[in-house]
PDB file of N, CA and C in Angstrom:
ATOM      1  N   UNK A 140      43.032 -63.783  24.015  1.00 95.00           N
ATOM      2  CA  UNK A 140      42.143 -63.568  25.147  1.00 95.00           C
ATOM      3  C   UNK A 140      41.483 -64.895  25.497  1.00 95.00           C
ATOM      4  N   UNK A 141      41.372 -65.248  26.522  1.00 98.00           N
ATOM      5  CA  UNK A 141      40.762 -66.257  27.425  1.00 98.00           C
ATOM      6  C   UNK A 141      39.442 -66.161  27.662  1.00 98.00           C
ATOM      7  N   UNK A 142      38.198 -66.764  26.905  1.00 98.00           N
ATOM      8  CA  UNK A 142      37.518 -66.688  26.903  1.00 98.00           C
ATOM      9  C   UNK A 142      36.344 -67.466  28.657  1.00 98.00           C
ATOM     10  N   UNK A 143      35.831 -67.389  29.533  1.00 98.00           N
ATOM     11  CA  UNK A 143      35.415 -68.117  30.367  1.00 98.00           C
ATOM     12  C   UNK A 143      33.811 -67.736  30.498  1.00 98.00           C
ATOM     13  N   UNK A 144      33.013 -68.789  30.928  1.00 97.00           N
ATOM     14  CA  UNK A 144      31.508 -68.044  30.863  1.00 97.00           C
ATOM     15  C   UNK A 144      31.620 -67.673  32.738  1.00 97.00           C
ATOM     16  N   UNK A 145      30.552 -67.267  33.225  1.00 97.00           N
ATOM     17  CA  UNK A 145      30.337 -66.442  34.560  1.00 97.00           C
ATOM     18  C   UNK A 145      30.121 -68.101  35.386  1.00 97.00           C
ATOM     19  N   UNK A 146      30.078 -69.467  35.218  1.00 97.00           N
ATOM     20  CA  UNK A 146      30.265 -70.205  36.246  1.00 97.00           C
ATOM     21  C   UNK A 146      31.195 -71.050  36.077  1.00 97.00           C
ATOM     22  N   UNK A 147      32.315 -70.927  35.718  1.00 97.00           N
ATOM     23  CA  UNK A 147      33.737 -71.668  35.360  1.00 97.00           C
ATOM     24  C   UNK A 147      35.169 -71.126  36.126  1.00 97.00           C
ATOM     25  N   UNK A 148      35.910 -71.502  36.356  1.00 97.00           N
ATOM     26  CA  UNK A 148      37.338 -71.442  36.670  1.00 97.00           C
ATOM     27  C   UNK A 148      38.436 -72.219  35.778  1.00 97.00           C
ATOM     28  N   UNK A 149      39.404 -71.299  35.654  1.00 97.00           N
ATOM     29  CA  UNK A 149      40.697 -72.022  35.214  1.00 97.00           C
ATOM     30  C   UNK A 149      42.064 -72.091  35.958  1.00 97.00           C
ATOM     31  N   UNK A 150      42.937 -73.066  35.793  1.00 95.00           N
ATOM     32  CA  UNK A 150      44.269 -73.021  36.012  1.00 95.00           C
ATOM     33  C   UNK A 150      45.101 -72.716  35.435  1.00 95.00           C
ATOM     34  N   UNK A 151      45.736 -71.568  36.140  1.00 95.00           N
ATOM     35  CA  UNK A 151      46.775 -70.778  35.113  1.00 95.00           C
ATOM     36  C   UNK A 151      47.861 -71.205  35.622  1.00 95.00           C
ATOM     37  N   UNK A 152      48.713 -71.536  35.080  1.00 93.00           N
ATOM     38  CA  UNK A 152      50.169 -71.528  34.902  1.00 93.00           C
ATOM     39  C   UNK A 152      51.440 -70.722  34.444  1.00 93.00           C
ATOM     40  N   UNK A 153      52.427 -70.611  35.336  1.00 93.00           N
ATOM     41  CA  UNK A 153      53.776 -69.852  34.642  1.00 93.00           C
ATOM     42  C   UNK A 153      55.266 -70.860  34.643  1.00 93.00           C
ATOM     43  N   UNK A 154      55.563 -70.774  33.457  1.00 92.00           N
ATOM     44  CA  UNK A 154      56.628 -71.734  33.261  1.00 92.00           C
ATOM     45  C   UNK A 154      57.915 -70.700  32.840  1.00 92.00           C
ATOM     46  N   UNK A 155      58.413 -70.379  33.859  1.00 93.00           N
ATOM     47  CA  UNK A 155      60.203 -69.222  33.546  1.00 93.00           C
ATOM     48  C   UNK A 155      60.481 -70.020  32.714  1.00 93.00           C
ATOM     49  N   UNK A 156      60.975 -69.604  31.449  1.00 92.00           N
ATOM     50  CA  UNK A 156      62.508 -69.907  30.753  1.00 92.00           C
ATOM     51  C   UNK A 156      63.453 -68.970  30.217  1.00 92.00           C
ATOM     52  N   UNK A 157      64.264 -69.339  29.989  1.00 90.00           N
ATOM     53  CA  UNK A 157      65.875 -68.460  29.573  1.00 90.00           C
ATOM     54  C   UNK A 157      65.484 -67.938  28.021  1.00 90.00           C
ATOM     55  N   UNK A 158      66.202 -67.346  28.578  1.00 91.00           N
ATOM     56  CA  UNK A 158      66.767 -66.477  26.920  1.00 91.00           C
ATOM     57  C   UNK A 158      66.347 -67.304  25.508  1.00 91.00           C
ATOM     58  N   UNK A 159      67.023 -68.327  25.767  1.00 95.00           N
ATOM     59  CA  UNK A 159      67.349 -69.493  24.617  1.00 95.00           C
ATOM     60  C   UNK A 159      66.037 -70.710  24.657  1.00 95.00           C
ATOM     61  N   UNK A 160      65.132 -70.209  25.772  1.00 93.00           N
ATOM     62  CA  UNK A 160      64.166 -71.119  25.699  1.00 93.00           C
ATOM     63  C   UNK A 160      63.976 -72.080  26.364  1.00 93.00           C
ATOM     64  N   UNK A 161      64.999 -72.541  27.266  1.00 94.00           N
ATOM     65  CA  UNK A 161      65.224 -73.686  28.491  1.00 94.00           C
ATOM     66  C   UNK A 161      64.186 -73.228  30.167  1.00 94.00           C
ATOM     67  N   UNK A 162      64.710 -74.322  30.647  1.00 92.00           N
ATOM     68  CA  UNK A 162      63.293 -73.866  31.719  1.00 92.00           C
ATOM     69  C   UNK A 162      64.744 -73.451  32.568  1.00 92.00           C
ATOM     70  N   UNK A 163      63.904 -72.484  33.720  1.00 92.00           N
ATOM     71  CA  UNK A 163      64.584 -71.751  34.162  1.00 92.00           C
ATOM     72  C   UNK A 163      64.301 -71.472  35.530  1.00 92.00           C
ATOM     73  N   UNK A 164      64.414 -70.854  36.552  1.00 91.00           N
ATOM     74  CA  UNK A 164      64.315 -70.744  37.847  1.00 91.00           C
ATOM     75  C   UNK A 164      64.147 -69.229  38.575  1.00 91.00           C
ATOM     76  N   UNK A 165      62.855 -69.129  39.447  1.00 92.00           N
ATOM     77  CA  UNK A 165      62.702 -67.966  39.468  1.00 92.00           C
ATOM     78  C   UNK A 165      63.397 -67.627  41.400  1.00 92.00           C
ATOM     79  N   UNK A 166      63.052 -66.538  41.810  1.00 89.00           N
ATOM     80  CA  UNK A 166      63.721 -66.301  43.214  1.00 89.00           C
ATOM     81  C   UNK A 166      62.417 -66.282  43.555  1.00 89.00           C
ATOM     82  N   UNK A 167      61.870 -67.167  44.947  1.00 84.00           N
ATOM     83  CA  UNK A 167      60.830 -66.863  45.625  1.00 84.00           C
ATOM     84  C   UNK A 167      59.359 -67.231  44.556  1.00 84.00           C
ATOM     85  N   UNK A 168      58.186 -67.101  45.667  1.00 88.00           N
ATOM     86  CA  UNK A 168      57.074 -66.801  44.900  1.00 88.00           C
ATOM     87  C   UNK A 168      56.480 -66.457  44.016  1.00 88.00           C
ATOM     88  N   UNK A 169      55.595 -66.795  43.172  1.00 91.00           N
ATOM     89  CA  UNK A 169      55.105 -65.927  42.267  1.00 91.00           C
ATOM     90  C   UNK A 169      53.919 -64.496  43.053  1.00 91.00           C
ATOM     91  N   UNK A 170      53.818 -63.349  42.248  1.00 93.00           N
ATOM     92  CA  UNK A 170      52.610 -62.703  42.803  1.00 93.00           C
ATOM     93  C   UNK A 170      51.971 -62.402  41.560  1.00 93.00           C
ATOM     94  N   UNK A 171      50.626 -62.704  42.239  1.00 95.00           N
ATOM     95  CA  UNK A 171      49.392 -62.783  41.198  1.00 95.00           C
ATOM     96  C   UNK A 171      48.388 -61.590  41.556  1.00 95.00           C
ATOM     97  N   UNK A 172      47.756 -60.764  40.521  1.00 95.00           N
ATOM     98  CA  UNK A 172      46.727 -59.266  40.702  1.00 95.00           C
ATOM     99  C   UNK A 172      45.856 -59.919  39.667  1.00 95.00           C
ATOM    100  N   UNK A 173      44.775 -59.224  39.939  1.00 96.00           N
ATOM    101  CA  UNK A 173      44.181 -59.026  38.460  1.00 96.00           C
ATOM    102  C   UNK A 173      43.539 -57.317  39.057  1.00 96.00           C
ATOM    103  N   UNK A 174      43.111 -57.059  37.148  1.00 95.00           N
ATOM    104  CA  UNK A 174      42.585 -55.597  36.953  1.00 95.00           C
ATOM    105  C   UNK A 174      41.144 -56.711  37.195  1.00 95.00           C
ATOM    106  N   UNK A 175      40.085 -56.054  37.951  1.00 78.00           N
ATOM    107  CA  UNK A 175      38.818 -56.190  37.198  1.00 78.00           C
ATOM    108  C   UNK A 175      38.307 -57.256  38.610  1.00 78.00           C
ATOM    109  N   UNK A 176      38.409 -57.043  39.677  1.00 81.00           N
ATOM    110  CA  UNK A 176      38.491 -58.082  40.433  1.00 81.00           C
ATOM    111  C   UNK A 176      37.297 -58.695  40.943  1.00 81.00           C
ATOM    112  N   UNK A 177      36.242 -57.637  40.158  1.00 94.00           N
ATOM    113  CA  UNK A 177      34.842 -58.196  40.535  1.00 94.00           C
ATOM    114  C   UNK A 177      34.019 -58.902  39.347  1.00 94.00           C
ATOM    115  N   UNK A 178      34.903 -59.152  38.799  1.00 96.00           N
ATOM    116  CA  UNK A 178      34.886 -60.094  37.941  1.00 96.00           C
ATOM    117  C   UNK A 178      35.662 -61.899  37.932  1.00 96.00           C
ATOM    118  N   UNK A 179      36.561 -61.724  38.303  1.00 97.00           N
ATOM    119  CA  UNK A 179      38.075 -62.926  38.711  1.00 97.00           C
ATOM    120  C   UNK A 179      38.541 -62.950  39.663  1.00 97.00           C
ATOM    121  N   UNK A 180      38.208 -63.710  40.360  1.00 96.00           N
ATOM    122  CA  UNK A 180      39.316 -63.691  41.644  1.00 96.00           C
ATOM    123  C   UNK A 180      40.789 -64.745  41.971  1.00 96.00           C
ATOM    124  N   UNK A 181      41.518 -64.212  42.089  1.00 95.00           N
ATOM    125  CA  UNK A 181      42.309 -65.128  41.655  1.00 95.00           C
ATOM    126  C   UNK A 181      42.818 -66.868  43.257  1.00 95.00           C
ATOM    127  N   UNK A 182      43.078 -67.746  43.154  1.00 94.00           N
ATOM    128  CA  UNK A 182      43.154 -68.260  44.261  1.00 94.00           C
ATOM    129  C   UNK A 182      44.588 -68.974  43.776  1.00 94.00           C
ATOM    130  N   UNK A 183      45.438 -68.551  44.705  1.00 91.00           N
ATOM    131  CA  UNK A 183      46.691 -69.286  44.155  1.00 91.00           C
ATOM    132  C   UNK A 183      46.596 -70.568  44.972  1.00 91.00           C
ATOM    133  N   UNK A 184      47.756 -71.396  44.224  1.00 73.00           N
ATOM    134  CA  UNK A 184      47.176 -73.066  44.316  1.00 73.00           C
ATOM    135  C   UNK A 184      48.445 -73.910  45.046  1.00 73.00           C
ATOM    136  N   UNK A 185      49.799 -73.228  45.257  1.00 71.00           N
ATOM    137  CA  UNK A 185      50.959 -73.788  45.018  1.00 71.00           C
ATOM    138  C   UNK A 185      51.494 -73.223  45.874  1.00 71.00           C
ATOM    139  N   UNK A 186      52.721 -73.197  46.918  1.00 74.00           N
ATOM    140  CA  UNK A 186      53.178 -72.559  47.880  1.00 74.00           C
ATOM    141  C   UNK A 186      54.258 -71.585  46.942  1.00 74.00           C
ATOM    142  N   UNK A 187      54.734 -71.955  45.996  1.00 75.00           N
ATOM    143  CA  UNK A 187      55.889 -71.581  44.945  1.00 75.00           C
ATOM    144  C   UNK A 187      54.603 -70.501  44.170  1.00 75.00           C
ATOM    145  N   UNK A 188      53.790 -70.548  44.013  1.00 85.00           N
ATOM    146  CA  UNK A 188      52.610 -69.606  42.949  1.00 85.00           C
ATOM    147  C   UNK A 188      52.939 -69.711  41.941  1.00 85.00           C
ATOM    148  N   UNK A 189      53.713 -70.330  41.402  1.00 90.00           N
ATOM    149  CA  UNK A 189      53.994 -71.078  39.935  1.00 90.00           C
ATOM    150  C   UNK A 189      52.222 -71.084  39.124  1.00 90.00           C
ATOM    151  N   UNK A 190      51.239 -71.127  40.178  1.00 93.00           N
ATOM    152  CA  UNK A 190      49.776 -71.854  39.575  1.00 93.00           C
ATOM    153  C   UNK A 190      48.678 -71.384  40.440  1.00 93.00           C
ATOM    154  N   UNK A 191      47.999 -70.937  39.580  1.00 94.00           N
ATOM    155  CA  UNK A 191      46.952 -70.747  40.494  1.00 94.00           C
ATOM    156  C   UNK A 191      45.342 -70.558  39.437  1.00 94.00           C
ATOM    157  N   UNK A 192      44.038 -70.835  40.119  1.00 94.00           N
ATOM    158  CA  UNK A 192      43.007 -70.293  39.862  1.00 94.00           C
ATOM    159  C   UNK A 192      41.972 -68.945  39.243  1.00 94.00           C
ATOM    160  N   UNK A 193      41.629 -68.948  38.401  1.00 96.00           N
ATOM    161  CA  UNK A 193      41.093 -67.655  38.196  1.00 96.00           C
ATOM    162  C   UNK A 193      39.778 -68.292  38.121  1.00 96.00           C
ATOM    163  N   UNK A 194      38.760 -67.590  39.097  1.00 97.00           N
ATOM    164  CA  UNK A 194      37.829 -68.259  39.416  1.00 97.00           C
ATOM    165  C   UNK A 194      36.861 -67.253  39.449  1.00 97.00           C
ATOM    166  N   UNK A 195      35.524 -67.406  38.191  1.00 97.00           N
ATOM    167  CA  UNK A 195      34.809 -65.705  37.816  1.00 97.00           C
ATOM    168  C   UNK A 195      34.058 -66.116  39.541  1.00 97.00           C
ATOM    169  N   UNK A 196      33.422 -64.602  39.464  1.00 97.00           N
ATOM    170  CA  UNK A 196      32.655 -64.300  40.399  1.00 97.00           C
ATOM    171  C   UNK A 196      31.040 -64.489  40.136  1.00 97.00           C
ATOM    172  N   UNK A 197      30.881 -64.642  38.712  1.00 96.00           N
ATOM    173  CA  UNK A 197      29.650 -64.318  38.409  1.00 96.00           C
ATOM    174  C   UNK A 197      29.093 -63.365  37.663  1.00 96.00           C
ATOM    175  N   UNK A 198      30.049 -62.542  37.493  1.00 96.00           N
ATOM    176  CA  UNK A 198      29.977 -61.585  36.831  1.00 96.00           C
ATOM    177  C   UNK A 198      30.454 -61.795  35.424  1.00 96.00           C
ATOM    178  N   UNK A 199      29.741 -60.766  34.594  1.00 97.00           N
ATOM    179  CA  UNK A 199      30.452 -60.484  33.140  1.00 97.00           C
ATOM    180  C   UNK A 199      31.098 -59.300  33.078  1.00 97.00           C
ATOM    181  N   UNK A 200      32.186 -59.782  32.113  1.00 97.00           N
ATOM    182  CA  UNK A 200      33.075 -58.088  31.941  1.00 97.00           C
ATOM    183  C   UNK A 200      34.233 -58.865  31.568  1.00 97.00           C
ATOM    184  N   UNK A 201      35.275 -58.032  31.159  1.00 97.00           N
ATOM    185  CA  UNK A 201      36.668 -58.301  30.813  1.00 97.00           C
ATOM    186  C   UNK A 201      38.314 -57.897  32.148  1.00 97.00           C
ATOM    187  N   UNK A 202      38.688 -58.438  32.095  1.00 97.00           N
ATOM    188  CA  UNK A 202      40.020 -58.448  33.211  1.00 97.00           C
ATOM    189  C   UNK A 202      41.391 -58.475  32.568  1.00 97.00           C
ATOM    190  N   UNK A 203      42.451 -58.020  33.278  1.00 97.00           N
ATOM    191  CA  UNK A 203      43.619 -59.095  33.264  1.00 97.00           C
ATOM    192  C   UNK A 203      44.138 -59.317  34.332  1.00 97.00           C
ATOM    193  N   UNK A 204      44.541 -60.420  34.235  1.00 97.00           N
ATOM    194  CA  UNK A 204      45.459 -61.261  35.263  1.00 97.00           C
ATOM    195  C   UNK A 204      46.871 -61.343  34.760  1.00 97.00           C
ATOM    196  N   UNK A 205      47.612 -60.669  35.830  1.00 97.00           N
ATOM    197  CA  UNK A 205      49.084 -60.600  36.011  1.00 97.00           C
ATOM    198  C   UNK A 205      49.626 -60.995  37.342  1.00 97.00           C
ATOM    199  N   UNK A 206      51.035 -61.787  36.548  1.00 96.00           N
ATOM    200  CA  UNK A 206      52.200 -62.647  37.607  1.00 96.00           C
ATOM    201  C   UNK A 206      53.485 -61.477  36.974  1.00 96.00           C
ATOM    202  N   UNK A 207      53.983 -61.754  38.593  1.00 95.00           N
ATOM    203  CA  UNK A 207      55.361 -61.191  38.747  1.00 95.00           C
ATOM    204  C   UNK A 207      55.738 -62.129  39.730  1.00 95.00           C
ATOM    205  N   UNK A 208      57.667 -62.240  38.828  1.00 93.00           N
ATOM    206  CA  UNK A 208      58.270 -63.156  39.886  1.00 93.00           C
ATOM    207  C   UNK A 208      59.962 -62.290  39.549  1.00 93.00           C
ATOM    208  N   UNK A 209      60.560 -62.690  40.794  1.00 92.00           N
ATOM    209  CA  UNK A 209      61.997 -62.368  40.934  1.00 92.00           C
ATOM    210  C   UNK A 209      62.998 -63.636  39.955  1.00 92.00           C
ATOM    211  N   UNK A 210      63.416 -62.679  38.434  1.00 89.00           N
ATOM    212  CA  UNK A 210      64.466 -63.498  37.733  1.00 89.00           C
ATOM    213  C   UNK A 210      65.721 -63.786  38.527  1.00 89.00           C
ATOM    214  N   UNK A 211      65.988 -62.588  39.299  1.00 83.00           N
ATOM    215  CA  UNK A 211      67.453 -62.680  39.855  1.00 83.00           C
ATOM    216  C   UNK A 211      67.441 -63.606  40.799  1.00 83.00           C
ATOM    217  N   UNK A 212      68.530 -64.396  40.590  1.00 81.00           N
ATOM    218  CA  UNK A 212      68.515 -65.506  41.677  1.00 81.00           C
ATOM    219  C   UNK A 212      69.556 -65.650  43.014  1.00 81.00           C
ATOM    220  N   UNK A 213      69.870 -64.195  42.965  1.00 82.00           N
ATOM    221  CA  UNK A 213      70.663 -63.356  44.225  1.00 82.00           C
ATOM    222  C   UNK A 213      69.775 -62.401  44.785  1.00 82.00           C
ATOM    223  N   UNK A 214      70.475 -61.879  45.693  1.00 86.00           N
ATOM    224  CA  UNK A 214      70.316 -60.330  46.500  1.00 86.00           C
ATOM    225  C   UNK A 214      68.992 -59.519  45.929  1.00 86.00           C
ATOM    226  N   UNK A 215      69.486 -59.539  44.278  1.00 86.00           N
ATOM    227  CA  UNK A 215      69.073 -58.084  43.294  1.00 86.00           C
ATOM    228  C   UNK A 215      67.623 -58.780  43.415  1.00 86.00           C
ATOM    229  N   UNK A 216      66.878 -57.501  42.453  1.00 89.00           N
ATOM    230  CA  UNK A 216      65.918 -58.172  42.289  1.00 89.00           C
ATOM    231  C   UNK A 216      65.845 -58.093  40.627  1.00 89.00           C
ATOM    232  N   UNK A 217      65.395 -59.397  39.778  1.00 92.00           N
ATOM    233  CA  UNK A 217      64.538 -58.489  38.402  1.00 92.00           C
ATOM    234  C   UNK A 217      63.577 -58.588  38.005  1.00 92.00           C
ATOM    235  N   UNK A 218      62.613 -57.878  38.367  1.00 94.00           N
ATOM    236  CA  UNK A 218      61.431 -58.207  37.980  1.00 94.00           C
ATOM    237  C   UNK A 218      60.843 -58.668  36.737  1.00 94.00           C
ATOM    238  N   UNK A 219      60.343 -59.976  36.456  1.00 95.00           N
ATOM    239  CA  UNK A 219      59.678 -60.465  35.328  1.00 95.00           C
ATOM    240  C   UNK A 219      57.942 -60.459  35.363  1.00 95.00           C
ATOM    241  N   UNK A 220      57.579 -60.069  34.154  1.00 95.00           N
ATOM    242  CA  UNK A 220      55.698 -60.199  34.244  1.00 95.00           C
ATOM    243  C   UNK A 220      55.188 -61.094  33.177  1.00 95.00           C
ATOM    244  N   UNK A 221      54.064 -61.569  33.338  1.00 95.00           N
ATOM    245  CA  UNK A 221      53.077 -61.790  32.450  1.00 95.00           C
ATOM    246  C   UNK A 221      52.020 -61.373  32.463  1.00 95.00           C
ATOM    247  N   UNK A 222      51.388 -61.272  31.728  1.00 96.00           N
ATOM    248  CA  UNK A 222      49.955 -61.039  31.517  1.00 96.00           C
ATOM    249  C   UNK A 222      48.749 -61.893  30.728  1.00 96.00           C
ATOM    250  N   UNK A 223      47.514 -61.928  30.648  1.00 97.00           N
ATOM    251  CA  UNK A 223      46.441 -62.857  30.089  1.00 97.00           C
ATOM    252  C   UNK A 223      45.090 -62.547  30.417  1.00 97.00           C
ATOM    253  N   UNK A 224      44.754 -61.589  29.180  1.00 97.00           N
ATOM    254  CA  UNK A 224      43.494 -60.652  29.202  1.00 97.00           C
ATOM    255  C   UNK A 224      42.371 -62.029  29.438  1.00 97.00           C
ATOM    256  N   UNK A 225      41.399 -62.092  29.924  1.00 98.00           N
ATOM    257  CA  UNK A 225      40.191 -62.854  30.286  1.00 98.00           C
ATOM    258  C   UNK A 225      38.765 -62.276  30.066  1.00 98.00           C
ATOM    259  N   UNK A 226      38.411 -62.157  29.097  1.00 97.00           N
ATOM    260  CA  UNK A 226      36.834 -62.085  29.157  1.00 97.00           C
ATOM    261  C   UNK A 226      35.686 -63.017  29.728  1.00 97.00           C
ATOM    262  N   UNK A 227      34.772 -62.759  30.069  1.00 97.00           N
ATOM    263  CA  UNK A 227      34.095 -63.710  31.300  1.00 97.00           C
ATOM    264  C   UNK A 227      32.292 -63.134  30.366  1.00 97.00           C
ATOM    265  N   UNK A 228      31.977 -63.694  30.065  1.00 97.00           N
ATOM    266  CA  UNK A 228      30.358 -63.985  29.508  1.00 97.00           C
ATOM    267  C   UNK A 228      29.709 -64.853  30.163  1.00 97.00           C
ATOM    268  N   UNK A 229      27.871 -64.627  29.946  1.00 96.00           N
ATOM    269  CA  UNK A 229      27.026 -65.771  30.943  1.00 96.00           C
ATOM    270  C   UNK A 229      27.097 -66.734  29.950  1.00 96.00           C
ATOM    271  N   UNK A 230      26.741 -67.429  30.885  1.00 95.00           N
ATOM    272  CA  UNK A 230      26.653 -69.049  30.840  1.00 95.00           C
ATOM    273  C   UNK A 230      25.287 -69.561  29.872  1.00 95.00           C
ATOM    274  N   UNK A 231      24.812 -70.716  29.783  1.00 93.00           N
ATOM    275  CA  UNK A 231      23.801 -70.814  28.791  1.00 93.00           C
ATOM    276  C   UNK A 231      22.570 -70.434  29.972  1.00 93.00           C
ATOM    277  N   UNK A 232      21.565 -70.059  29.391  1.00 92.00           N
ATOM    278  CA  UNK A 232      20.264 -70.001  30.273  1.00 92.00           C
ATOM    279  C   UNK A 232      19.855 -71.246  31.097  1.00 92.00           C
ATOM    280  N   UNK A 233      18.942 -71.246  32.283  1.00 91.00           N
ATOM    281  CA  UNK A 233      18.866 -72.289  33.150  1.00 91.00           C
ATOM    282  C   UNK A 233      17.213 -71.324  33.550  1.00 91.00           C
ATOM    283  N   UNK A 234      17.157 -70.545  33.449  1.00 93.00           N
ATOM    284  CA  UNK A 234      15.343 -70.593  33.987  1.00 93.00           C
ATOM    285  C   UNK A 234      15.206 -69.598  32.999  1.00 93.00           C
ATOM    286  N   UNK A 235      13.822 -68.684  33.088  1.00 94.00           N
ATOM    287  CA  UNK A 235      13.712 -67.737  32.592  1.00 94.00           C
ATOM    288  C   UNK A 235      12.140 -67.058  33.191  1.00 94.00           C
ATOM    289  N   UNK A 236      12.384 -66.176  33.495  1.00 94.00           N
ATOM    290  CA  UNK A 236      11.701 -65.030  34.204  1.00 94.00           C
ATOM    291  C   UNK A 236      10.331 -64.552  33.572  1.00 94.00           C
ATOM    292  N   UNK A 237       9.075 -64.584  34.379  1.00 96.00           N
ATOM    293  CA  UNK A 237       7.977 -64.133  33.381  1.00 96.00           C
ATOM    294  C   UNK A 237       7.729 -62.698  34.320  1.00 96.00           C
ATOM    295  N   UNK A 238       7.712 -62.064  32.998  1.00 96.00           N
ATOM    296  CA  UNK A 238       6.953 -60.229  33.972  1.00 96.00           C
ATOM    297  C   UNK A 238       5.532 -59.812  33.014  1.00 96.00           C
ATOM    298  N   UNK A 239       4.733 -59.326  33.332  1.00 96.00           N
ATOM    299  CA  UNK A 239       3.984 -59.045  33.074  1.00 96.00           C
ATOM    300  C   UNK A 239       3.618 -57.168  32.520  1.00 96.00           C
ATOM    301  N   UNK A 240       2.920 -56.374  31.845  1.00 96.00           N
ATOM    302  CA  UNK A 240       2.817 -54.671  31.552  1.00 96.00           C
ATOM    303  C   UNK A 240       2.071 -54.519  32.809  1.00 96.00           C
ATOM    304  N   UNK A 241       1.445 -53.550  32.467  1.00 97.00           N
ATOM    305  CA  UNK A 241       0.378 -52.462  33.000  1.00 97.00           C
ATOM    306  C   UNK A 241      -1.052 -53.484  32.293  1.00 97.00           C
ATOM    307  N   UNK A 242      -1.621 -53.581  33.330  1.00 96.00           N
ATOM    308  CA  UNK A 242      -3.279 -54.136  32.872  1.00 96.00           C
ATOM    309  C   UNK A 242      -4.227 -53.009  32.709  1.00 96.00           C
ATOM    310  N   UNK A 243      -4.655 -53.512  31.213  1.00 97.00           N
ATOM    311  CA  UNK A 243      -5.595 -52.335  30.400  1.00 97.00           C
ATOM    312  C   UNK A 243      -6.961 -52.956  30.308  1.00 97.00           C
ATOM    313  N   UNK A 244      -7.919 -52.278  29.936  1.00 97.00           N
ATOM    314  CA  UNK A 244      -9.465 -52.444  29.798  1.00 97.00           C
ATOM    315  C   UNK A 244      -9.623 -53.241  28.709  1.00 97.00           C
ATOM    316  N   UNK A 245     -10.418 -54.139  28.184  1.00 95.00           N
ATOM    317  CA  UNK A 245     -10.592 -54.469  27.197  1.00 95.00           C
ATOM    318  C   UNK A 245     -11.316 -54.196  26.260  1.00 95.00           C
TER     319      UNK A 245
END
C-alpha cells in the first residue's frame, strides 16, 4: 500500500511486459479509475497514459487506483489490469484551533 499524506501527489507508472519479463507493447491508451475518488483524483500525464498523477484531494481515507490497457495488438481485445491500494493520512499540523466550554460562576 502507498502510503500519501492529504497535501501530496504521486506519479504512477505502468511498464507492460511479456510473459518472460521483456518490455512489451500495449494497443492504444491506458485507462485509469480509482475506487474512492474523493479522496484521489487521478490526472493522466501522457497522451499514451502509460503515466499519470494521483493527486489527494485533501481528504483522508483509503482508495485504489486501477489501469487497464489492450494486450492484443490486433482487432481482439485483451484486457490487462493493475491495481495499487493508496492510503492518504493528514499531513503534519500547521495551526491549531482554540475553543473554549460553557462559562461557569466562580
Amino acid at each position: 500500500m502507498l502510503v500519501l499524506t492529504d497535501v501530496q501527489k504521486v506519479l504512477l507508472s505502468v511498464k507492460p511486459v511479456s510473459a518472460a519479463g521483456n518490455p512489451a507493447q500495449v494497443d492504444g491508451p491506458a485507462s485509469w479509475t480509482v475506487s474512492g475518488d474523493e479522496v484521489v483524483k487521478m490526472d493522466v500525464s501522457q497522451a499514451d497514459g502509460l503515466s499519470a498523477y494521483a493527486v489527494t484531494t485533501g481528504k483522508v481515507g483509503v482508495c485504489q487506483v486501477k489501469v487497464t490497457c489492450d494486450a492484443d495488438m490486433g482487432d481482439g481485445v485483451k484486457e490487462i489490469t493493475g491495481v495499487l491500494d493508496i492510503e492518504v493520512k493528514a499531513s503534519e499540523a500547521v495551526s491549531l484551533g482554540v475553543s473554549a466550554g460553557v462559562p461557569e460562576d466562580k
